[in-house]
Amino acid sequence: MGRGPVQLRRIENKINRQVTFSKRRSGLLKKANEISILCDADVALIIFSAKGKLFEYSTNDRMEQILEKFQQYSLAEKAVSEPDSVSQDSLSNSCAIIKSKIEALQKRQRHLMGEELESLTMKELQYLEQQLEASLKQIRNRKNQVYNDCIAELHQKEKLLKEENSSLQKHLLAKEKEQKMPAQQMLCGPQTHAQAQPSPASPFMVKDLQFTLNIGQPGVEVETSPAQTPTQSNGSGLPPWMINHP
C-alpha cells in the first residue's frame, strides 16, 4: 500500500517540533548545496528559527552579491509594472542595500578579529580559518619579497659605494703623482746641470802642478818653472833657500 497525502500543520509537541526543524533544516541546506553544484545556480537560503536564530547558506559564500542581484532584479520588475513609484522606492531600496552591506562588512570584520563567533557553525568557522590562513600566507610572501628587495638594494648600494671609493682612490693617487713630478724635476735639474759642466780646478792644485823640486847634492841648483815665484812654497812647506842649504 502506498503512502497517502500527509497533512501539513504545526507540530504541537515542542520536542518533536525541534527535532523536525533540525532534520528538515539539514535536508534543506543539503538540497540547496546540491542544486548549486549540479546546476551551477546561485542559491541563497536564509532560515530563522522560532527563537530568532539565523541559519543561512549561499553559493561560494556570496550572500551579499546574491541579495544585491535579487534587489536589482526586483527593482527592474517593479520599474516595468509601476514606473511612477520607482524613484522613491529605488532610493529606499538603495539605502537598504547600502545599509545591509555595511552591516555585513562590519559583521565580517568582527569575525576576522575573532569576535562574535558564537553564532557561526563548524563549516563557517572552518571557512573563516581558511581565509585567515590564506591571508597570513599572502602577508608572509609579501614580507619576504620586501625583505629580499631591501637586501638587493643594499647590495647594489654597497657595490656603487665600492666603485666610487675605488675611483676616488685612483683620482687621489694620480693627483699626488702629478704634484710630486714638478718637485722631482726641480731637484734633479741642478744636479744634471752641475754634472754637465766641469768644475774649475783649484788654484792650489794648479800651482802644485806648475813646479818640480829636485833635491840632490849641495851646490846643485833647483829647477823651477818660470811661473813659480820665490815666495811660493813647495810640497814640504819650507822656503827654497832652506832646502838648498847643506
PDB file of C-alpha atoms in Angstrom:
ATOM      1  CA  MET A   1       0.000   0.000   0.000  1.00  0.00           C
ATOM      2  CA  GLY A   2       1.267   3.447  -0.915  1.00  0.00           C
ATOM      3  CA  ARG A   3       1.513   6.329   1.467  1.00  0.00           C
ATOM      4  CA  GLY A   4      -1.340   8.731   1.490  1.00  0.00           C
ATOM      5  CA  PRO A   5      -1.078  12.509   1.445  1.00  0.00           C
ATOM      6  CA  VAL A   6       0.367  13.954   4.612  1.00  0.00           C
ATOM      7  CA  GLN A   7      -1.441  16.894   6.081  1.00  0.00           C
ATOM      8  CA  LEU A   8       0.970  19.700   6.927  1.00  0.00           C
ATOM      9  CA  ARG A   9       0.237  21.503  10.138  1.00  0.00           C
ATOM     10  CA  ARG A  10       2.126  22.876  13.096  1.00  0.00           C
ATOM     11  CA  ILE A  11       3.583  20.262  15.414  1.00  0.00           C
ATOM     12  CA  GLU A  12       2.222  20.863  18.850  1.00  0.00           C
ATOM     13  CA  ASN A  13       4.839  18.920  20.782  1.00  0.00           C
ATOM     14  CA  LYS A  14       7.779  21.217  21.402  1.00  0.00           C
ATOM     15  CA  ILE A  15      10.407  18.457  21.432  1.00  0.00           C
ATOM     16  CA  ASN A  16       9.085  16.854  18.248  1.00  0.00           C
ATOM     17  CA  ARG A  17       8.899  20.270  16.607  1.00  0.00           C
ATOM     18  CA  GLN A  18      12.547  20.995  17.457  1.00  0.00           C
ATOM     19  CA  VAL A  19      13.695  17.593  16.157  1.00  0.00           C
ATOM     20  CA  THR A  20      11.721  18.022  12.954  1.00  0.00           C
ATOM     21  CA  PHE A  21      13.134  21.509  12.461  1.00  0.00           C
ATOM     22  CA  SER A  22      16.686  20.246  12.852  1.00  0.00           C
ATOM     23  CA  LYS A  23      16.138  17.367  10.388  1.00  0.00           C
ATOM     24  CA  ARG A  24      14.289  19.431   7.775  1.00  0.00           C
ATOM     25  CA  ARG A  25      16.814  22.273   8.075  1.00  0.00           C
ATOM     26  CA  SER A  26      19.736  19.934   7.397  1.00  0.00           C
ATOM     27  CA  GLY A  27      17.896  18.409   4.452  1.00  0.00           C
ATOM     28  CA  LEU A  28      17.029  21.833   3.036  1.00  0.00           C
ATOM     29  CA  LEU A  29      20.633  23.016   3.312  1.00  0.00           C
ATOM     30  CA  LYS A  30      21.803  19.809   1.664  1.00  0.00           C
ATOM     31  CA  LYS A  31      19.354  20.227  -1.213  1.00  0.00           C
ATOM     32  CA  ALA A  32      20.429  23.855  -1.701  1.00  0.00           C
ATOM     33  CA  ASN A  33      24.060  22.786  -1.869  1.00  0.00           C
ATOM     34  CA  GLU A  34      23.232  20.002  -4.335  1.00  0.00           C
ATOM     35  CA  ILE A  35      21.281  22.230  -6.705  1.00  0.00           C
ATOM     36  CA  SER A  36      24.035  24.844  -6.535  1.00  0.00           C
ATOM     37  CA  ILE A  37      26.704  22.297  -7.510  1.00  0.00           C
ATOM     38  CA  LEU A  38      24.740  20.235 -10.021  1.00  0.00           C
ATOM     39  CA  CYS A  39      23.025  23.082 -11.862  1.00  0.00           C
ATOM     40  CA  ASP A  40      25.648  25.830 -11.380  1.00  0.00           C
ATOM     41  CA  ALA A  41      22.996  28.080  -9.854  1.00  0.00           C
ATOM     42  CA  ASP A  42      23.333  30.920  -7.385  1.00  0.00           C
ATOM     43  CA  VAL A  43      21.435  29.889  -4.270  1.00  0.00           C
ATOM     44  CA  ALA A  44      20.862  31.945  -1.141  1.00  0.00           C
ATOM     45  CA  LEU A  45      18.978  30.377   1.768  1.00  0.00           C
ATOM     46  CA  ILE A  46      18.035  32.226   4.972  1.00  0.00           C
ATOM     47  CA  ILE A  47      16.290  30.466   7.881  1.00  0.00           C
ATOM     48  CA  PHE A  48      15.207  31.959  11.196  1.00  0.00           C
ATOM     49  CA  SER A  49      14.182  29.555  13.911  1.00  0.00           C
ATOM     50  CA  ALA A  50      11.265  30.140  16.264  1.00  0.00           C
ATOM     51  CA  LYS A  51      13.734  31.612  18.778  1.00  0.00           C
ATOM     52  CA  GLY A  52      15.153  34.001  16.178  1.00  0.00           C
ATOM     53  CA  LYS A  53      18.384  32.121  15.487  1.00  0.00           C
ATOM     54  CA  LEU A  54      19.789  32.633  11.983  1.00  0.00           C
ATOM     55  CA  PHE A  55      20.795  29.822   9.628  1.00  0.00           C
ATOM     56  CA  GLU A  56      21.993  30.700   6.133  1.00  0.00           C
ATOM     57  CA  TYR A  57      23.557  29.168   3.050  1.00  0.00           C
ATOM     58  CA  SER A  58      24.861  30.814  -0.119  1.00  0.00           C
ATOM     59  CA  THR A  59      26.777  29.626  -3.131  1.00  0.00           C
ATOM     60  CA  ASN A  60      30.510  30.089  -2.511  1.00  0.00           C
ATOM     61  CA  ASP A  61      29.647  32.314   0.471  1.00  0.00           C
ATOM     62  CA  ARG A  62      28.385  35.115  -1.797  1.00  0.00           C
ATOM     63  CA  MET A  63      25.296  36.063   0.184  1.00  0.00           C
ATOM     64  CA  GLU A  64      25.745  39.834  -0.313  1.00  0.00           C
ATOM     65  CA  GLN A  65      26.199  39.546  -4.081  1.00  0.00           C
ATOM     66  CA  ILE A  66      23.160  37.291  -4.451  1.00  0.00           C
ATOM     67  CA  LEU A  67      20.978  39.614  -2.356  1.00  0.00           C
ATOM     68  CA  GLU A  68      22.161  42.613  -4.372  1.00  0.00           C
ATOM     69  CA  LYS A  69      21.330  40.774  -7.563  1.00  0.00           C
ATOM     70  CA  PHE A  70      17.896  39.980  -6.161  1.00  0.00           C
ATOM     71  CA  GLN A  71      17.325  43.633  -5.282  1.00  0.00           C
ATOM     72  CA  GLN A  72      18.295  44.788  -8.753  1.00  0.00           C
ATOM     73  CA  TYR A  73      16.025  42.198 -10.357  1.00  0.00           C
ATOM     74  CA  SER A  74      13.131  43.209  -8.110  1.00  0.00           C
ATOM     75  CA  LEU A  75      13.655  46.882  -8.915  1.00  0.00           C
ATOM     76  CA  ALA A  76      13.754  46.166 -12.645  1.00  0.00           C
ATOM     77  CA  GLU A  77      10.453  44.268 -12.485  1.00  0.00           C
ATOM     78  CA  LYS A  78       8.875  46.954 -10.357  1.00  0.00           C
ATOM     79  CA  ALA A  79      10.022  49.676 -12.740  1.00  0.00           C
ATOM     80  CA  VAL A  80       8.179  47.945 -15.568  1.00  0.00           C
ATOM     81  CA  SER A  81       4.979  47.457 -13.601  1.00  0.00           C
ATOM     82  CA  GLU A  82       4.920  50.728 -11.597  1.00  0.00           C
ATOM     83  CA  PRO A  83       7.027  53.430 -13.312  1.00  0.00           C
ATOM     84  CA  ASP A  84       5.724  56.281 -11.097  1.00  0.00           C
ATOM     85  CA  SER A  85       6.867  54.919  -7.775  1.00  0.00           C
ATOM     86  CA  VAL A  86      10.208  53.679  -8.996  1.00  0.00           C
ATOM     87  CA  SER A  87      12.277  56.707  -7.993  1.00  0.00           C
ATOM     88  CA  GLN A  88      11.229  56.770  -4.344  1.00  0.00           C
ATOM     89  CA  ASP A  89      11.311  53.015  -3.974  1.00  0.00           C
ATOM     90  CA  SER A  90      14.685  52.815  -5.703  1.00  0.00           C
ATOM     91  CA  LEU A  91      16.158  55.321  -3.270  1.00  0.00           C
ATOM     92  CA  SER A  92      14.795  53.487  -0.269  1.00  0.00           C
ATOM     93  CA  ASN A  93      15.963  50.171  -1.650  1.00  0.00           C
ATOM     94  CA  SER A  94      19.413  51.609  -2.403  1.00  0.00           C
ATOM     95  CA  CYS A  95      19.655  52.853   1.160  1.00  0.00           C
ATOM     96  CA  ALA A  96      18.572  49.461   2.454  1.00  0.00           C
ATOM     97  CA  ILE A  97      21.146  47.717   0.249  1.00  0.00           C
ATOM     98  CA  ILE A  98      23.933  50.030   1.380  1.00  0.00           C
ATOM     99  CA  LYS A  99      22.921  49.580   4.997  1.00  0.00           C
ATOM    100  CA  SER A 100      22.857  45.790   4.651  1.00  0.00           C
ATOM    101  CA  LYS A 101      26.301  45.877   3.002  1.00  0.00           C
ATOM    102  CA  ILE A 102      27.705  47.974   5.814  1.00  0.00           C
ATOM    103  CA  GLU A 103      26.261  45.645   8.431  1.00  0.00           C
ATOM    104  CA  ALA A 104      27.591  42.587   6.599  1.00  0.00           C
ATOM    105  CA  LEU A 105      31.068  44.126   6.303  1.00  0.00           C
ATOM    106  CA  GLN A 106      31.087  45.093   9.954  1.00  0.00           C
ATOM    107  CA  LYS A 107      29.986  41.607  10.925  1.00  0.00           C
ATOM    108  CA  ARG A 108      32.675  40.068   8.732  1.00  0.00           C
ATOM    109  CA  GLN A 109      35.292  42.372  10.235  1.00  0.00           C
ATOM    110  CA  ARG A 110      34.299  41.349  13.743  1.00  0.00           C
ATOM    111  CA  HIS A 111      34.550  37.694  12.731  1.00  0.00           C
ATOM    112  CA  LEU A 112      38.039  38.258  11.305  1.00  0.00           C
ATOM    113  CA  MET A 113      39.021  39.928  14.565  1.00  0.00           C
ATOM    114  CA  GLY A 114      37.828  36.867  16.483  1.00  0.00           C
ATOM    115  CA  GLU A 115      34.676  38.472  17.873  1.00  0.00           C
ATOM    116  CA  GLU A 116      31.058  37.248  17.914  1.00  0.00           C
ATOM    117  CA  LEU A 117      31.943  33.722  16.795  1.00  0.00           C
ATOM    118  CA  GLU A 118      29.189  32.055  18.831  1.00  0.00           C
ATOM    119  CA  SER A 119      26.623  32.158  16.018  1.00  0.00           C
ATOM    120  CA  LEU A 120      28.958  30.542  13.448  1.00  0.00           C
ATOM    121  CA  THR A 121      28.635  26.893  12.548  1.00  0.00           C
ATOM    122  CA  MET A 122      31.515  24.461  12.172  1.00  0.00           C
ATOM    123  CA  LYS A 123      31.579  24.935   8.415  1.00  0.00           C
ATOM    124  CA  GLU A 124      31.641  28.705   8.738  1.00  0.00           C
ATOM    125  CA  LEU A 125      34.428  28.530  11.309  1.00  0.00           C
ATOM    126  CA  GLN A 126      36.467  26.277   9.016  1.00  0.00           C
ATOM    127  CA  TYR A 127      35.942  28.657   6.115  1.00  0.00           C
ATOM    128  CA  LEU A 128      36.986  31.607   8.292  1.00  0.00           C
ATOM    129  CA  GLU A 129      40.090  29.734   9.371  1.00  0.00           C
ATOM    130  CA  GLN A 130      40.988  29.004   5.740  1.00  0.00           C
ATOM    131  CA  GLN A 131      40.575  32.666   4.876  1.00  0.00           C
ATOM    132  CA  LEU A 132      42.854  33.717   7.725  1.00  0.00           C
ATOM    133  CA  GLU A 133      45.488  31.164   6.749  1.00  0.00           C
ATOM    134  CA  ALA A 134      45.390  32.334   3.126  1.00  0.00           C
ATOM    135  CA  SER A 135      45.714  35.946   4.266  1.00  0.00           C
ATOM    136  CA  LEU A 136      48.656  35.101   6.516  1.00  0.00           C
ATOM    137  CA  LYS A 137      50.339  33.253   3.652  1.00  0.00           C
ATOM    138  CA  GLN A 138      49.983  36.259   1.362  1.00  0.00           C
ATOM    139  CA  ILE A 139      51.274  38.578   4.089  1.00  0.00           C
ATOM    140  CA  ARG A 140      54.325  36.373   4.687  1.00  0.00           C
ATOM    141  CA  ASN A 141      55.048  36.164   0.960  1.00  0.00           C
ATOM    142  CA  ARG A 142      54.818  39.919   0.637  1.00  0.00           C
ATOM    143  CA  LYS A 143      57.048  40.396   3.689  1.00  0.00           C
ATOM    144  CA  ASN A 144      59.684  38.042   2.259  1.00  0.00           C
ATOM    145  CA  GLN A 145      59.549  39.837  -1.078  1.00  0.00           C
ATOM    146  CA  VAL A 146      60.043  43.221   0.582  1.00  0.00           C
ATOM    147  CA  TYR A 147      62.892  41.776   2.663  1.00  0.00           C
ATOM    148  CA  ASN A 148      64.628  40.372  -0.429  1.00  0.00           C
ATOM    149  CA  ASP A 149      64.160  43.667  -2.275  1.00  0.00           C
ATOM    150  CA  CYS A 150      65.750  45.538   0.626  1.00  0.00           C
ATOM    151  CA  ILE A 151      68.724  43.153   0.656  1.00  0.00           C
ATOM    152  CA  ALA A 152      69.196  43.516  -3.112  1.00  0.00           C
ATOM    153  CA  GLU A 153      69.022  47.297  -2.830  1.00  0.00           C
ATOM    154  CA  LEU A 154      71.621  47.308  -0.048  1.00  0.00           C
ATOM    155  CA  HIS A 155      73.932  45.086  -2.124  1.00  0.00           C
ATOM    156  CA  GLN A 156      73.559  47.458  -5.058  1.00  0.00           C
ATOM    157  CA  LYS A 157      74.359  50.452  -2.856  1.00  0.00           C
ATOM    158  CA  GLU A 158      77.386  48.634  -1.448  1.00  0.00           C
ATOM    159  CA  LYS A 159      78.632  47.898  -4.966  1.00  0.00           C
ATOM    160  CA  LEU A 160      78.188  51.528  -6.032  1.00  0.00           C
ATOM    161  CA  LEU A 161      79.998  52.771  -2.923  1.00  0.00           C
ATOM    162  CA  LYS A 162      82.908  50.402  -3.551  1.00  0.00           C
ATOM    163  CA  GLU A 163      83.197  51.564  -7.157  1.00  0.00           C
ATOM    164  CA  GLU A 164      83.035  55.203  -6.076  1.00  0.00           C
ATOM    165  CA  ASN A 165      85.686  54.606  -3.390  1.00  0.00           C
ATOM    166  CA  SER A 166      87.981  52.873  -5.878  1.00  0.00           C
ATOM    167  CA  SER A 167      87.577  55.703  -8.394  1.00  0.00           C
ATOM    168  CA  LEU A 168      88.267  58.294  -5.698  1.00  0.00           C
ATOM    169  CA  GLN A 169      91.435  56.489  -4.587  1.00  0.00           C
ATOM    170  CA  LYS A 170      92.703  56.343  -8.177  1.00  0.00           C
ATOM    171  CA  HIS A 171      91.994  60.039  -8.594  1.00  0.00           C
ATOM    172  CA  LEU A 172      93.852  60.910  -5.375  1.00  0.00           C
ATOM    173  CA  LEU A 173      96.858  58.766  -6.372  1.00  0.00           C
ATOM    174  CA  ALA A 174      97.020  60.423  -9.791  1.00  0.00           C
ATOM    175  CA  LYS A 175      96.786  63.867  -8.199  1.00  0.00           C
ATOM    176  CA  GLU A 176      99.603  63.091  -5.720  1.00  0.00           C
ATOM    177  CA  LYS A 177     101.756  61.777  -8.581  1.00  0.00           C
ATOM    178  CA  GLU A 178     101.196  64.966 -10.545  1.00  0.00           C
ATOM    179  CA  GLN A 179     102.151  67.059  -7.523  1.00  0.00           C
ATOM    180  CA  LYS A 180     105.375  65.062  -6.956  1.00  0.00           C
ATOM    181  CA  MET A 181     106.590  65.304 -10.586  1.00  0.00           C
ATOM    182  CA  PRO A 182     107.486  69.072 -10.557  1.00  0.00           C
ATOM    183  CA  ALA A 183     109.321  68.708  -7.231  1.00  0.00           C
ATOM    184  CA  GLN A 184     111.436  65.824  -8.581  1.00  0.00           C
ATOM    185  CA  GLN A 185     112.222  67.788 -11.723  1.00  0.00           C
ATOM    186  CA  MET A 186     113.322  70.770  -9.641  1.00  0.00           C
ATOM    187  CA  LEU A 187     115.638  68.558  -7.547  1.00  0.00           C
ATOM    188  CA  CYS A 188     117.103  66.636 -10.484  1.00  0.00           C
ATOM    189  CA  GLY A 189     117.610  69.721 -12.727  1.00  0.00           C
ATOM    190  CA  PRO A 190     120.507  71.462 -10.884  1.00  0.00           C
ATOM    191  CA  GLN A 191     122.309  68.160 -10.327  1.00  0.00           C
ATOM    192  CA  THR A 192     122.314  67.264 -14.010  1.00  0.00           C
ATOM    193  CA  HIS A 193     123.425  70.813 -14.914  1.00  0.00           C
ATOM    194  CA  ALA A 194     126.293  70.621 -12.460  1.00  0.00           C
ATOM    195  CA  GLN A 195     127.343  67.226 -13.791  1.00  0.00           C
ATOM    196  CA  ALA A 196     127.314  68.516 -17.353  1.00  0.00           C
ATOM    197  CA  GLN A 197     129.691  71.487 -16.622  1.00  0.00           C
ATOM    198  CA  PRO A 198     133.260  70.551 -15.470  1.00  0.00           C
ATOM    199  CA  SER A 199     134.217  72.049 -12.144  1.00  0.00           C
ATOM    200  CA  PRO A 200     137.142  74.554 -12.272  1.00  0.00           C
ATOM    201  CA  ALA A 201     140.419  73.352 -10.892  1.00  0.00           C
ATOM    202  CA  SER A 202     141.543  74.669  -7.569  1.00  0.00           C
ATOM    203  CA  PRO A 203     144.328  77.322  -7.716  1.00  0.00           C
ATOM    204  CA  PHE A 204     146.341  75.370  -5.235  1.00  0.00           C
ATOM    205  CA  MET A 205     146.308  72.279  -7.446  1.00  0.00           C
ATOM    206  CA  VAL A 206     147.386  74.321 -10.471  1.00  0.00           C
ATOM    207  CA  LYS A 207     150.244  75.856  -8.556  1.00  0.00           C
ATOM    208  CA  ASP A 208     151.328  72.435  -7.320  1.00  0.00           C
ATOM    209  CA  LEU A 209     151.474  71.185 -10.887  1.00  0.00           C
ATOM    210  CA  GLN A 210     153.475  74.134 -12.199  1.00  0.00           C
ATOM    211  CA  PHE A 211     156.755  73.325 -10.451  1.00  0.00           C
ATOM    212  CA  THR A 212     159.013  70.341  -9.769  1.00  0.00           C
ATOM    213  CA  LEU A 213     161.509  70.009  -6.966  1.00  0.00           C
ATOM    214  CA  ASN A 214     164.836  68.240  -7.363  1.00  0.00           C
ATOM    215  CA  ILE A 215     166.692  67.748  -4.096  1.00  0.00           C
ATOM    216  CA  GLY A 216     170.258  66.496  -4.714  1.00  0.00           C
ATOM    217  CA  GLN A 217     173.855  67.198  -3.872  1.00  0.00           C
ATOM    218  CA  PRO A 218     174.978  70.514  -2.410  1.00  0.00           C
ATOM    219  CA  GLY A 219     175.605  73.199  -4.997  1.00  0.00           C
ATOM    220  CA  VAL A 220     173.023  71.782  -7.431  1.00  0.00           C
ATOM    221  CA  GLU A 221     170.545  74.351  -8.417  1.00  0.00           C
ATOM    222  CA  VAL A 222     166.863  73.772  -8.126  1.00  0.00           C
ATOM    223  CA  GLU A 223     164.960  73.977 -11.366  1.00  0.00           C
ATOM    224  CA  THR A 224     161.670  75.748 -11.108  1.00  0.00           C
ATOM    225  CA  SER A 225     159.142  76.601 -13.629  1.00  0.00           C
ATOM    226  CA  PRO A 226     159.091  80.156 -14.928  1.00  0.00           C
ATOM    227  CA  ALA A 227     155.684  80.701 -13.414  1.00  0.00           C
ATOM    228  CA  GLN A 228     156.906  79.915  -9.877  1.00  0.00           C
ATOM    229  CA  THR A 229     157.637  82.872  -7.658  1.00  0.00           C
ATOM    230  CA  PRO A 230     160.236  82.875  -4.862  1.00  0.00           C
ATOM    231  CA  THR A 231     157.580  83.257  -2.279  1.00  0.00           C
ATOM    232  CA  GLN A 232     155.707  80.090  -3.359  1.00  0.00           C
ATOM    233  CA  SER A 233     156.128  77.130  -1.076  1.00  0.00           C
ATOM    234  CA  ASN A 234     156.968  73.568  -2.105  1.00  0.00           C
ATOM    235  CA  GLY A 235     155.253  70.412  -1.110  1.00  0.00           C
ATOM    236  CA  SER A 236     157.109  70.344   2.248  1.00  0.00           C
ATOM    237  CA  GLY A 237     156.011  73.802   3.261  1.00  0.00           C
ATOM    238  CA  LEU A 238     159.731  75.149   3.510  1.00  0.00           C
ATOM    239  CA  PRO A 239     161.270  78.032   1.517  1.00  0.00           C
ATOM    240  CA  PRO A 240     163.767  77.083  -1.229  1.00  0.00           C
ATOM    241  CA  TRP A 241     166.813  78.573   0.497  1.00  0.00           C
ATOM    242  CA  MET A 242     166.342  76.219   3.423  1.00  0.00           C
ATOM    243  CA  ILE A 243     166.137  73.188   1.177  1.00  0.00           C
ATOM    244  CA  ASN A 244     169.357  74.130  -0.757  1.00  0.00           C
ATOM    245  CA  HIS A 245     171.276  74.744   2.434  1.00  0.00           C
ATOM    246  CA  PRO A 246     173.770  71.827   3.087  1.00  0.00           C
TER     247      PRO A 246
END
